[in-house]
PDB file of C-alpha atoms in Angstrom:
ATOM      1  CA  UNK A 261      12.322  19.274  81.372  1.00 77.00           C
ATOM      2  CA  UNK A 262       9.717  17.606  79.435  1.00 88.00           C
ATOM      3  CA  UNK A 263       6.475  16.576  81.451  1.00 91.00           C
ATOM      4  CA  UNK A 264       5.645  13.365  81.760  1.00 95.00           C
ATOM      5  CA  UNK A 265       1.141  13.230  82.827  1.00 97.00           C
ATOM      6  CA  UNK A 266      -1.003  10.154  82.931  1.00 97.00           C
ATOM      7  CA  UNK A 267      -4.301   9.693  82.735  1.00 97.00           C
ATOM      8  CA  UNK A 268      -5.762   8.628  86.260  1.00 96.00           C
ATOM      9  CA  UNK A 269      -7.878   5.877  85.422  1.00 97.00           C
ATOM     10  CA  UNK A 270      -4.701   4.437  83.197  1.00 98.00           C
ATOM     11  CA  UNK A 271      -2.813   4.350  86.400  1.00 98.00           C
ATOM     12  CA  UNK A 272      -5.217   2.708  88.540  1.00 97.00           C
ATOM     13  CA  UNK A 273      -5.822   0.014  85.927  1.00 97.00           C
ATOM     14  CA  UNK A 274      -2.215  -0.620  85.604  1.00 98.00           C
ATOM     15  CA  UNK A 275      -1.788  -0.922  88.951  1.00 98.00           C
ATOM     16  CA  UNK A 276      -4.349  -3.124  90.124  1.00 97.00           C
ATOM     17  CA  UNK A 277      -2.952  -5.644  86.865  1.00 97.00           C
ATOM     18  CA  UNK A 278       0.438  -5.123  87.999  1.00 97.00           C
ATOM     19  CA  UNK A 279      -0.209  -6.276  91.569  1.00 97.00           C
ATOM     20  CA  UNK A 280      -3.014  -8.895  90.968  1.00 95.00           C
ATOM     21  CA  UNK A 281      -1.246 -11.963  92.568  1.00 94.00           C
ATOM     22  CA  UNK A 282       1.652 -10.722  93.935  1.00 94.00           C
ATOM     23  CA  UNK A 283       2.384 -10.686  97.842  1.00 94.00           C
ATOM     24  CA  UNK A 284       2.239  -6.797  98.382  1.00 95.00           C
ATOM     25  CA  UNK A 285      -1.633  -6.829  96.631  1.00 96.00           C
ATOM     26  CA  UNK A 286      -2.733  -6.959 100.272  1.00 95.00           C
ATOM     27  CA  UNK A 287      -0.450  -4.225 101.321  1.00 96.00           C
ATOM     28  CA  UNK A 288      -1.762  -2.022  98.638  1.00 96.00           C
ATOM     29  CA  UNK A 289      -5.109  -3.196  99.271  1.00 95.00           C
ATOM     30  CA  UNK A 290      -5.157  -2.564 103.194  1.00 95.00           C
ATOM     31  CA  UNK A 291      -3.890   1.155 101.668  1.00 95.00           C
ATOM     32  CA  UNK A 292      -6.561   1.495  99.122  1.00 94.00           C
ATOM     33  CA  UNK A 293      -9.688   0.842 101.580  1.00 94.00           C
ATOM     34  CA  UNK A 294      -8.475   3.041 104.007  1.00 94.00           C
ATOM     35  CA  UNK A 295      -9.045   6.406 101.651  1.00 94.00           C
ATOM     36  CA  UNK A 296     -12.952   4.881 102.002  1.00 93.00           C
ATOM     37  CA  UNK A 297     -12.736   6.036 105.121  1.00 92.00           C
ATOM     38  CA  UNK A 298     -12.304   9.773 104.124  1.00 93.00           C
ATOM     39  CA  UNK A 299     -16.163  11.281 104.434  1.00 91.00           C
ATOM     40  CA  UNK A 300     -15.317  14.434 102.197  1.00 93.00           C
ATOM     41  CA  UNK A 301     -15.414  13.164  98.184  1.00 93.00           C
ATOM     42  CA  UNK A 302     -12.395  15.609  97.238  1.00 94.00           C
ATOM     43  CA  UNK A 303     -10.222  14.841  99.376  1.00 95.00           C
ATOM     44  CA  UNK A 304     -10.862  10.994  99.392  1.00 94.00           C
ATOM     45  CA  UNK A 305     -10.547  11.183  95.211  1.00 95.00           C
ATOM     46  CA  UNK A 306      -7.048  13.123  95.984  1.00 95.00           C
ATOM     47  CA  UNK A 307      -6.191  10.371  98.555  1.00 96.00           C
ATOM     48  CA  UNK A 308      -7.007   7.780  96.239  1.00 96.00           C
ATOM     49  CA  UNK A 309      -4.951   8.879  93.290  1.00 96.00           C
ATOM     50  CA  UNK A 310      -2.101   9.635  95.587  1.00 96.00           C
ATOM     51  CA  UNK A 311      -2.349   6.222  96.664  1.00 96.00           C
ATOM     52  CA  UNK A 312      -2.433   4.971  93.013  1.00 97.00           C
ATOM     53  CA  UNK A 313       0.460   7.619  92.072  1.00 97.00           C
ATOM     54  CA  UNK A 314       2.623   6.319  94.645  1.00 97.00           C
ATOM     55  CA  UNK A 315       2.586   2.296  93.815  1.00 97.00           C
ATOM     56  CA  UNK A 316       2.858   3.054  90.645  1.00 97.00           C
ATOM     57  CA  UNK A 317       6.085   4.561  90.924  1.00 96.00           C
ATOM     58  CA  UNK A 318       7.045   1.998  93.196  1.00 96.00           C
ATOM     59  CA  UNK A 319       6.105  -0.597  90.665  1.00 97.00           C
ATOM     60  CA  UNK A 320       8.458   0.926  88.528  1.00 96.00           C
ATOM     61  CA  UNK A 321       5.853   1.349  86.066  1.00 97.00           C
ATOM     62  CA  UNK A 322       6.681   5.004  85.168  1.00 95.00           C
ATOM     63  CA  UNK A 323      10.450   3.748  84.205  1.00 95.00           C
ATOM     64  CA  UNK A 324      10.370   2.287  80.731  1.00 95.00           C
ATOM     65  CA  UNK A 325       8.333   5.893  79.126  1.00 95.00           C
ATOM     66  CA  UNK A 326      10.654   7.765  80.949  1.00 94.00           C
ATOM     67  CA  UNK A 327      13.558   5.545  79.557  1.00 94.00           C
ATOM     68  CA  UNK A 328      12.099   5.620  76.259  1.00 95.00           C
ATOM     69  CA  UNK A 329      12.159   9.528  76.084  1.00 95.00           C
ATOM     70  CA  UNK A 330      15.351  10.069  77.412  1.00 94.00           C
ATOM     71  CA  UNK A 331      16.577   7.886  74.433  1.00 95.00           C
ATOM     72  CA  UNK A 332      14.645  10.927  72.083  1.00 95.00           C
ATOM     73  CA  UNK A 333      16.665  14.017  72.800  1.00 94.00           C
ATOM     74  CA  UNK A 334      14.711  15.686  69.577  1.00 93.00           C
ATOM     75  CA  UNK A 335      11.319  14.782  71.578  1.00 94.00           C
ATOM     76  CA  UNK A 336      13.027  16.289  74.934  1.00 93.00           C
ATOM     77  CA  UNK A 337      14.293  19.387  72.864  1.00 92.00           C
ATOM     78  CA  UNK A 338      10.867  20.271  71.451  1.00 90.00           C
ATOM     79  CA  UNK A 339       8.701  18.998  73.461  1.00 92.00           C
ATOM     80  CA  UNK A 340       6.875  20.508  76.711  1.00 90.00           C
ATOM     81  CA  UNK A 341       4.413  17.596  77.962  1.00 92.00           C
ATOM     82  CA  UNK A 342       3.615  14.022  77.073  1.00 96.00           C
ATOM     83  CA  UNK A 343       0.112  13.083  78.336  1.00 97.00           C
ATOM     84  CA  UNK A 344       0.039   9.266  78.212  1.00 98.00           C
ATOM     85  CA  UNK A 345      -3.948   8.062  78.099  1.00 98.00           C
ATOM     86  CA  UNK A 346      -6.206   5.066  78.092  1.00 98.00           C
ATOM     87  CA  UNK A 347      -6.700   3.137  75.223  1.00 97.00           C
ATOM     88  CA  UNK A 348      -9.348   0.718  75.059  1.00 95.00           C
ATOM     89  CA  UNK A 349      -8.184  -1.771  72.790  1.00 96.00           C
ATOM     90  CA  UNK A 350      -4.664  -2.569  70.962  1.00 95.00           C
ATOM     91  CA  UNK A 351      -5.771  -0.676  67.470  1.00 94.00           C
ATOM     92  CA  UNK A 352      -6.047   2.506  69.631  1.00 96.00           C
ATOM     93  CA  UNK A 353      -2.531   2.292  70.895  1.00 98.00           C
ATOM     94  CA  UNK A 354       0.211   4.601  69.350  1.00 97.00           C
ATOM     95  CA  UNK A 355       1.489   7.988  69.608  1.00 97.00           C
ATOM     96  CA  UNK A 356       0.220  11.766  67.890  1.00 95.00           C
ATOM     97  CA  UNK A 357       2.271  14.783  68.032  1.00 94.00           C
ATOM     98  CA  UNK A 358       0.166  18.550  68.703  1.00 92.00           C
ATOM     99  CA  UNK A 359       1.950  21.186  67.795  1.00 84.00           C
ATOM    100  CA  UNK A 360       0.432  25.327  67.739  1.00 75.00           C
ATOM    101  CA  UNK A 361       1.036  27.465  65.772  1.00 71.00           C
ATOM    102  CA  UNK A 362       3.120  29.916  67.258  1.00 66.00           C
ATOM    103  CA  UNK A 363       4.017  28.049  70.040  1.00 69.00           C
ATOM    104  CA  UNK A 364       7.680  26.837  70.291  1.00 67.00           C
ATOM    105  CA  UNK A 365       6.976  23.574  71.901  1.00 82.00           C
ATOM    106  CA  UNK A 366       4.693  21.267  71.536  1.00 90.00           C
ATOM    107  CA  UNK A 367       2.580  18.004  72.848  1.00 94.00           C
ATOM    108  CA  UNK A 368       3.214  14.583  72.342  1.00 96.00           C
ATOM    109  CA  UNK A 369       0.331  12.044  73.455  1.00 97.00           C
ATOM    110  CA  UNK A 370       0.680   8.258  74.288  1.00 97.00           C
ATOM    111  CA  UNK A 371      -2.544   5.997  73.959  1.00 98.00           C
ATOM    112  CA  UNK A 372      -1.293   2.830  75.695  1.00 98.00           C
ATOM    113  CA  UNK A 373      -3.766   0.006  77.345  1.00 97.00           C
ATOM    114  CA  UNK A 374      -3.189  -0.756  81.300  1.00 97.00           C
ATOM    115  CA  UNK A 375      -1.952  -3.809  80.321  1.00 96.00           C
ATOM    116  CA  UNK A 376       0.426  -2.961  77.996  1.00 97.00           C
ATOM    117  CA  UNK A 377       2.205  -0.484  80.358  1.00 96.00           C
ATOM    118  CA  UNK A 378       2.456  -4.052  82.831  1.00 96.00           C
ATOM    119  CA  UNK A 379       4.725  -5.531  80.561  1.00 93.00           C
ATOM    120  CA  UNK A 380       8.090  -4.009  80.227  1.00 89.00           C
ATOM    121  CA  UNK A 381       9.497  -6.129  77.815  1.00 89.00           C
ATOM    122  CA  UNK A 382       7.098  -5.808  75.443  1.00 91.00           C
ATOM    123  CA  UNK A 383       6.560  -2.127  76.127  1.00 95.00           C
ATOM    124  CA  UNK A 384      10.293  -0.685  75.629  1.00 94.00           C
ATOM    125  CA  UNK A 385      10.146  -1.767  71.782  1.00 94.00           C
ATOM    126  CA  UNK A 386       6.749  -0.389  71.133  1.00 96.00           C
ATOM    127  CA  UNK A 387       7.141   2.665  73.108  1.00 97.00           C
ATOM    128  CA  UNK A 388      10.290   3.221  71.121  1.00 97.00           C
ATOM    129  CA  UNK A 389       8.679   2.341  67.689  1.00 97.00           C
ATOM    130  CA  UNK A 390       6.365   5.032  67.947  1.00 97.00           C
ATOM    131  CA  UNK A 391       9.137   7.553  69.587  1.00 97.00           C
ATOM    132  CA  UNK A 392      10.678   7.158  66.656  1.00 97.00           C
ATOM    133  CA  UNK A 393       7.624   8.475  64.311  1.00 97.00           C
ATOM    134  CA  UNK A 394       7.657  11.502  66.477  1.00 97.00           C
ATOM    135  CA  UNK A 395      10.874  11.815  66.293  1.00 96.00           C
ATOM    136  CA  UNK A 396      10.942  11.934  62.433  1.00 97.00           C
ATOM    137  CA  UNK A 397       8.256  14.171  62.120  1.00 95.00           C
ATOM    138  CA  UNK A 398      10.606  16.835  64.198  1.00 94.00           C
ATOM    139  CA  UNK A 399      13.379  16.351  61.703  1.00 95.00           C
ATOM    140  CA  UNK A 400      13.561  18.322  59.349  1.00 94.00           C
ATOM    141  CA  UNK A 401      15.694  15.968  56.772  1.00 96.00           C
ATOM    142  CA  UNK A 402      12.516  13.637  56.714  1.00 96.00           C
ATOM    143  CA  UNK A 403       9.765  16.743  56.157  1.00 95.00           C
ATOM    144  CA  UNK A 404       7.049  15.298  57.433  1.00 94.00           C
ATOM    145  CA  UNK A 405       3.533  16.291  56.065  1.00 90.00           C
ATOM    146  CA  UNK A 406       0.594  15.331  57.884  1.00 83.00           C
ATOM    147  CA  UNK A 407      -1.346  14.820  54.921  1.00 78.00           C
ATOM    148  CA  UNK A 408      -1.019  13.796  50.983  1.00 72.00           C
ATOM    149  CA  UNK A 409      -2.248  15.613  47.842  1.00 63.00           C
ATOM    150  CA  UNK A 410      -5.794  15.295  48.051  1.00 55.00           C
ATOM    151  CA  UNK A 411      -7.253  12.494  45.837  1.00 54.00           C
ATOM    152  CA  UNK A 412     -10.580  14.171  44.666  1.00 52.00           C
ATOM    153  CA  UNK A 413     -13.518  11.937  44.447  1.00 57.00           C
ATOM    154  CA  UNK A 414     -11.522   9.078  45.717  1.00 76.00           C
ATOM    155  CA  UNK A 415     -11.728   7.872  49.549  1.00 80.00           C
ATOM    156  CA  UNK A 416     -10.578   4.484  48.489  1.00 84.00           C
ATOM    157  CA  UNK A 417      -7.374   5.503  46.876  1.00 85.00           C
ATOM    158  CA  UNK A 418      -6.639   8.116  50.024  1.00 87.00           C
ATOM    159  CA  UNK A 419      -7.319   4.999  52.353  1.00 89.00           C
ATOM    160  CA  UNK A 420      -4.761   2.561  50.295  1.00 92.00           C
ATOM    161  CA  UNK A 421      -1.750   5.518  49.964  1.00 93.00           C
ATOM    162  CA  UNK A 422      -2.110   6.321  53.661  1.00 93.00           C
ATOM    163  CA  UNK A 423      -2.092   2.228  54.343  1.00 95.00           C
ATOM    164  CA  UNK A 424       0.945   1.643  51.905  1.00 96.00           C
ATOM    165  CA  UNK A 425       2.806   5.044  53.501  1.00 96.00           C
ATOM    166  CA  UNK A 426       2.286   3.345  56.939  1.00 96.00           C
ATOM    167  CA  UNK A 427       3.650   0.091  55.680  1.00 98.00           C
ATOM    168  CA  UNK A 428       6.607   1.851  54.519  1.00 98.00           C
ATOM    169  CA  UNK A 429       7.387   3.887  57.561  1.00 98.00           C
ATOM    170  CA  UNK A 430       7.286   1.308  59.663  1.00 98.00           C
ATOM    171  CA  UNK A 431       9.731  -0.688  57.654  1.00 98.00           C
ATOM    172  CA  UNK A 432      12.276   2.601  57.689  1.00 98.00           C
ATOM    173  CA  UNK A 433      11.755   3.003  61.787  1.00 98.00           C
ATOM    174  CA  UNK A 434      12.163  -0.977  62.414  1.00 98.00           C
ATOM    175  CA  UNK A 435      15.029  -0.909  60.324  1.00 97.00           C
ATOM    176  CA  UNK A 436      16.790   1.692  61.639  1.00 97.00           C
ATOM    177  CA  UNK A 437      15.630   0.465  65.309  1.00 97.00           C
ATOM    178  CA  UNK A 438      16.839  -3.434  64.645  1.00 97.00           C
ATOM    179  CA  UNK A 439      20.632  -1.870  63.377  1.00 96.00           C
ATOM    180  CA  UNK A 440      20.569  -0.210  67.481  1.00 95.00           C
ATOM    181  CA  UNK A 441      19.286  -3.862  68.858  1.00 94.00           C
ATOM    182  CA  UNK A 442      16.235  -1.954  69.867  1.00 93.00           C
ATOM    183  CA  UNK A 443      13.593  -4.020  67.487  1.00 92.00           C
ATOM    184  CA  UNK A 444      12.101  -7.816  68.361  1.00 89.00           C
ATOM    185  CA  UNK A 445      13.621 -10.879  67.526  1.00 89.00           C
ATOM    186  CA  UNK A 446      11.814 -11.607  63.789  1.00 94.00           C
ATOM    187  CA  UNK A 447      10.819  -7.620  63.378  1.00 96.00           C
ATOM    188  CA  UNK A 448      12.475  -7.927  59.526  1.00 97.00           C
ATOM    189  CA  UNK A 449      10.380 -11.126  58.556  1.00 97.00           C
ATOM    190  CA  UNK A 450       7.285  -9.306  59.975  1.00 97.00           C
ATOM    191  CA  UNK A 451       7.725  -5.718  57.831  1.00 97.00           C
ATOM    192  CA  UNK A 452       8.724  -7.871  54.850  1.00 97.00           C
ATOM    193  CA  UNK A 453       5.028  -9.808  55.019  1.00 97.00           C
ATOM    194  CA  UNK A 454       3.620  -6.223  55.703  1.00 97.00           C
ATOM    195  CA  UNK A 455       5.195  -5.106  52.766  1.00 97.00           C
ATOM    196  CA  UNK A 456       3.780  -8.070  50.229  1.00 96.00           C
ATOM    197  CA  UNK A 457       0.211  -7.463  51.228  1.00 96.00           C
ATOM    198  CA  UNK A 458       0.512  -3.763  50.453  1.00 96.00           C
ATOM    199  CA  UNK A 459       2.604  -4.053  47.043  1.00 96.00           C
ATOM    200  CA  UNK A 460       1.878  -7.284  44.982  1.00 94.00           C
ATOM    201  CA  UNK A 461       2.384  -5.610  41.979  1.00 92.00           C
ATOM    202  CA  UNK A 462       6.172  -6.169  42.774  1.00 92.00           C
ATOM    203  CA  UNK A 463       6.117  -9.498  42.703  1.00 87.00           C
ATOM    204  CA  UNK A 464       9.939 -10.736  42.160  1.00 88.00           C
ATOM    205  CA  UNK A 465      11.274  -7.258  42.965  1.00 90.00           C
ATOM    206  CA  UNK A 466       9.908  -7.124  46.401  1.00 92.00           C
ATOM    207  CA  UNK A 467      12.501  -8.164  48.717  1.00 93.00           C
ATOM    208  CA  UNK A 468      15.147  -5.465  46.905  1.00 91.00           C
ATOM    209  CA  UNK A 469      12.223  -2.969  46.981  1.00 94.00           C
ATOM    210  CA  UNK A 470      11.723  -3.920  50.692  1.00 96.00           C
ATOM    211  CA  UNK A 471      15.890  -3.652  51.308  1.00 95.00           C
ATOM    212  CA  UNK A 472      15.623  -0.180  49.813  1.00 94.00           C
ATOM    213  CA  UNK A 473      12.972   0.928  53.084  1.00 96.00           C
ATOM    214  CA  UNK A 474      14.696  -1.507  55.882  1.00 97.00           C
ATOM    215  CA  UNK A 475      17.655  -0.658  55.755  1.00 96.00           C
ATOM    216  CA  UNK A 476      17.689   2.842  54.920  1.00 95.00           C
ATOM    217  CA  UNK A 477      19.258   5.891  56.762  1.00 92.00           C
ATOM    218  CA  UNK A 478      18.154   8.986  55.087  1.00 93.00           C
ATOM    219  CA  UNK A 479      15.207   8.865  53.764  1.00 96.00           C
ATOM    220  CA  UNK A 480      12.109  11.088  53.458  1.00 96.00           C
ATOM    221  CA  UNK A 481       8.663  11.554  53.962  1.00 96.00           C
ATOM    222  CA  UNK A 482       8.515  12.806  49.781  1.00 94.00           C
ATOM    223  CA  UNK A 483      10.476   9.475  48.893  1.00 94.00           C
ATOM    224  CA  UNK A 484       8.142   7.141  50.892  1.00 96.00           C
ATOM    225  CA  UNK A 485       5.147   9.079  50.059  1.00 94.00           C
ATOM    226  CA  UNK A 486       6.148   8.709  45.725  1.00 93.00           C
ATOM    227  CA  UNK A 487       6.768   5.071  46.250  1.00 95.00           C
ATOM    228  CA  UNK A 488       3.253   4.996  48.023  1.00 94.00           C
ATOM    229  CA  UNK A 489       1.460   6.588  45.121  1.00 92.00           C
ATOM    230  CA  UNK A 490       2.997   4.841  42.296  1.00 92.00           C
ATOM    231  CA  UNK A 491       5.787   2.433  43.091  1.00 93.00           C
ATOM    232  CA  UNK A 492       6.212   0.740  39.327  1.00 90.00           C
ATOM    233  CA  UNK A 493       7.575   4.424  38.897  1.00 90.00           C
ATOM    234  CA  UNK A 494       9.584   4.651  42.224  1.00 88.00           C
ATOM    235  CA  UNK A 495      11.494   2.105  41.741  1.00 85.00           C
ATOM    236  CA  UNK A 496      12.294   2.352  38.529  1.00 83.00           C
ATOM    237  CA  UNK A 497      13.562   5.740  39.375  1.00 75.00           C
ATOM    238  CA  UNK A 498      15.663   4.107  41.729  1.00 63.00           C
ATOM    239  CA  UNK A 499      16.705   1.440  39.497  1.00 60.00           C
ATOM    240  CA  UNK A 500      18.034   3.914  36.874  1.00 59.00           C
ATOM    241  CA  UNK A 501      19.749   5.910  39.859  1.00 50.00           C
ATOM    242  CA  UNK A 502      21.766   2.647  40.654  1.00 51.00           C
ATOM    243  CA  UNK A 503      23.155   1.823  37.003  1.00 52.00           C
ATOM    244  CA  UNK A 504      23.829   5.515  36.668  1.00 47.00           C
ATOM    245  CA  UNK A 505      26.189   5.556  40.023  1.00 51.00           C
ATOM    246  CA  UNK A 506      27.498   1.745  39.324  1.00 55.00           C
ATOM    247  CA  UNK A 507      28.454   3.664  35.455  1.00 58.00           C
ATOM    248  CA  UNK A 508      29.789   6.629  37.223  1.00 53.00           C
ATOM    249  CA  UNK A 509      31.860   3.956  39.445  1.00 63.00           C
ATOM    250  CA  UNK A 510      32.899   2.472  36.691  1.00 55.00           C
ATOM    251  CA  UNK A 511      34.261   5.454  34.944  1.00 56.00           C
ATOM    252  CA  UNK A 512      36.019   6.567  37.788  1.00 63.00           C
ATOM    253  CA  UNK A 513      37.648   3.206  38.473  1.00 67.00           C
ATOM    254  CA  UNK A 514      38.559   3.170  34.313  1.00 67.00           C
ATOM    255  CA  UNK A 515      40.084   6.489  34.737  1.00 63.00           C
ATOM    256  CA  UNK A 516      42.052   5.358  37.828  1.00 69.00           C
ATOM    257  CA  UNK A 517      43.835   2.425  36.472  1.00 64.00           C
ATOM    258  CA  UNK A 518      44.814   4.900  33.704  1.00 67.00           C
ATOM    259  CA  UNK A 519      46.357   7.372  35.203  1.00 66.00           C
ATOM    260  CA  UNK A 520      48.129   4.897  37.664  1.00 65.00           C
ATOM    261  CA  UNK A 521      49.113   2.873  34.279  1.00 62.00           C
ATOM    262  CA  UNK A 522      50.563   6.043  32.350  1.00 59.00           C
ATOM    263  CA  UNK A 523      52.497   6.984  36.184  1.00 60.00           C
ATOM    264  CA  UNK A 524      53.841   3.782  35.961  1.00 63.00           C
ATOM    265  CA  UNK A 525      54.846   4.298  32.161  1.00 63.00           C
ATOM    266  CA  UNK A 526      56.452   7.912  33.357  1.00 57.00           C
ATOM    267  CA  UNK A 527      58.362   6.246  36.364  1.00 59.00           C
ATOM    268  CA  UNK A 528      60.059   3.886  34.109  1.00 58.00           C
ATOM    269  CA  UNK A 529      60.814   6.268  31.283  1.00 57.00           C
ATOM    270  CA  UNK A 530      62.763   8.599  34.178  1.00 53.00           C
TER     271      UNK A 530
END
């Protein structure tokens, strides 16, 4: 069974936002200065993250990860802990996967902000945005690579691949995540802006580009990370793909009404 650890300031912060105004703060409060009273410094730090431990269970605060996981069975299946830390500001939030070499499971770590885990509704779709990288980087269909083929001499063009890569797989996890009724209300409108800053060379192509990522079901991390590097090419590979199967379609369909029109010819003959 997978392991789900917090980090112990994370929980205390989370709890005192989750009970600030509510009618049981004193309760928990009353609870909380009481470990004060504990002379030895072990045992009172033990006390107090018990104390913190316990209300935040009871604040049902610890539901929507483990919700969230159990939705993952690829994550459950490979995965031996999740250690869910602080973050100190909404650009540090997200999820990393730490795998050994060797080893046959792995890590998977959560930065989230106190606040953030205090808000259920907007945690379940994040939590399970970033589940679903993880996810994809376990399957083996997608072949994740943790990095591209090194641009030599040129930072800049590293920093604008691994910004159009992350446009792209975000627009492939939303996609697939807004199909379940798992994504926010306006998710598609959101990706699609994403995806003009990052490719304006598209222009009057974008929103089929765009489809090609949202609503896609099989893709991989060597498709999205082509498009990323040069996506004139891309998706004029894909173009040519599409009139080659609509021609194929069209052959087939020819070749159909053929052989049902000489059957027909046959039938009447006999």
């Amino acid at each position: 069974e997978l392991a789900i650890e917090y980090e112990v300031r994370l929980v205390e912060d989370a709890v005192l936002r989750a009970l600030r105004g509510r009618p049981d703060e004193r309760v928990f409060r009353k609870e909380r200065d009481g470990v004060y009273e504990i002379d030895e410094a072990e045992g009172r730090e033990t006390a107090f993250r018990s104390c913190h431990a316990r209300w935040f269970e009871q604040l049902g605060l610890a539901k929507p990860m483990a919700q969230a996981l159990g939705e993952r069975p690829v994550i459950l299946a490979h995965m031996a802990r999740c250690l869910v830390v602080y973050a100190s500001s909404a650009s540090d939030e997200g999820a990393e996967l730490f795998l050994e070499q060797g080893e046959p499971c792995g890590v998977v770590v959560l930065r989230l902000r106190p606040e953030t885990l205090t808000l259920a509704d907007r945690l379940r779709p994040f939590l399970r945005h970033e589940l679903t990288h993880i996810a994809d980087m376990l399957d083996p269909h997608f072949g994740y690579e943790p990095r591209f083929p090194e641009q030599t001499g040129e930072p800049a063009r590293g920093r604008l691949l691994r910004e159009r890569y992350r446009v792209l797989w975000d627009a492939f996890i939303d996609g697939r995540l807004a199909r379940a009724g798992w994504a926010r209300v306006g998710i598609r409108q959101e990706r699609l802006a994403d995806f003009a800053r990052a490719f304006p060379m598209l222009s009057e192509r974008r929103e089929r580009a765009f489809q090609r990522f949202f609503e896609g079901t099989n893709l991989t991390h060597a498709q999205l990370a082509a498009f990323a590097a040069d996506p004139e090419a891309a998706l004029a590979r894909v173009m040519a793909s599409t009139r080659k199967m609509r021609r194929l379609r069209y052959l087939h369909s020819r070749a159909r009404a053929r052989m049902l029109a000489e059957s027909d010819e046959a039938d009447k003959a006999f």
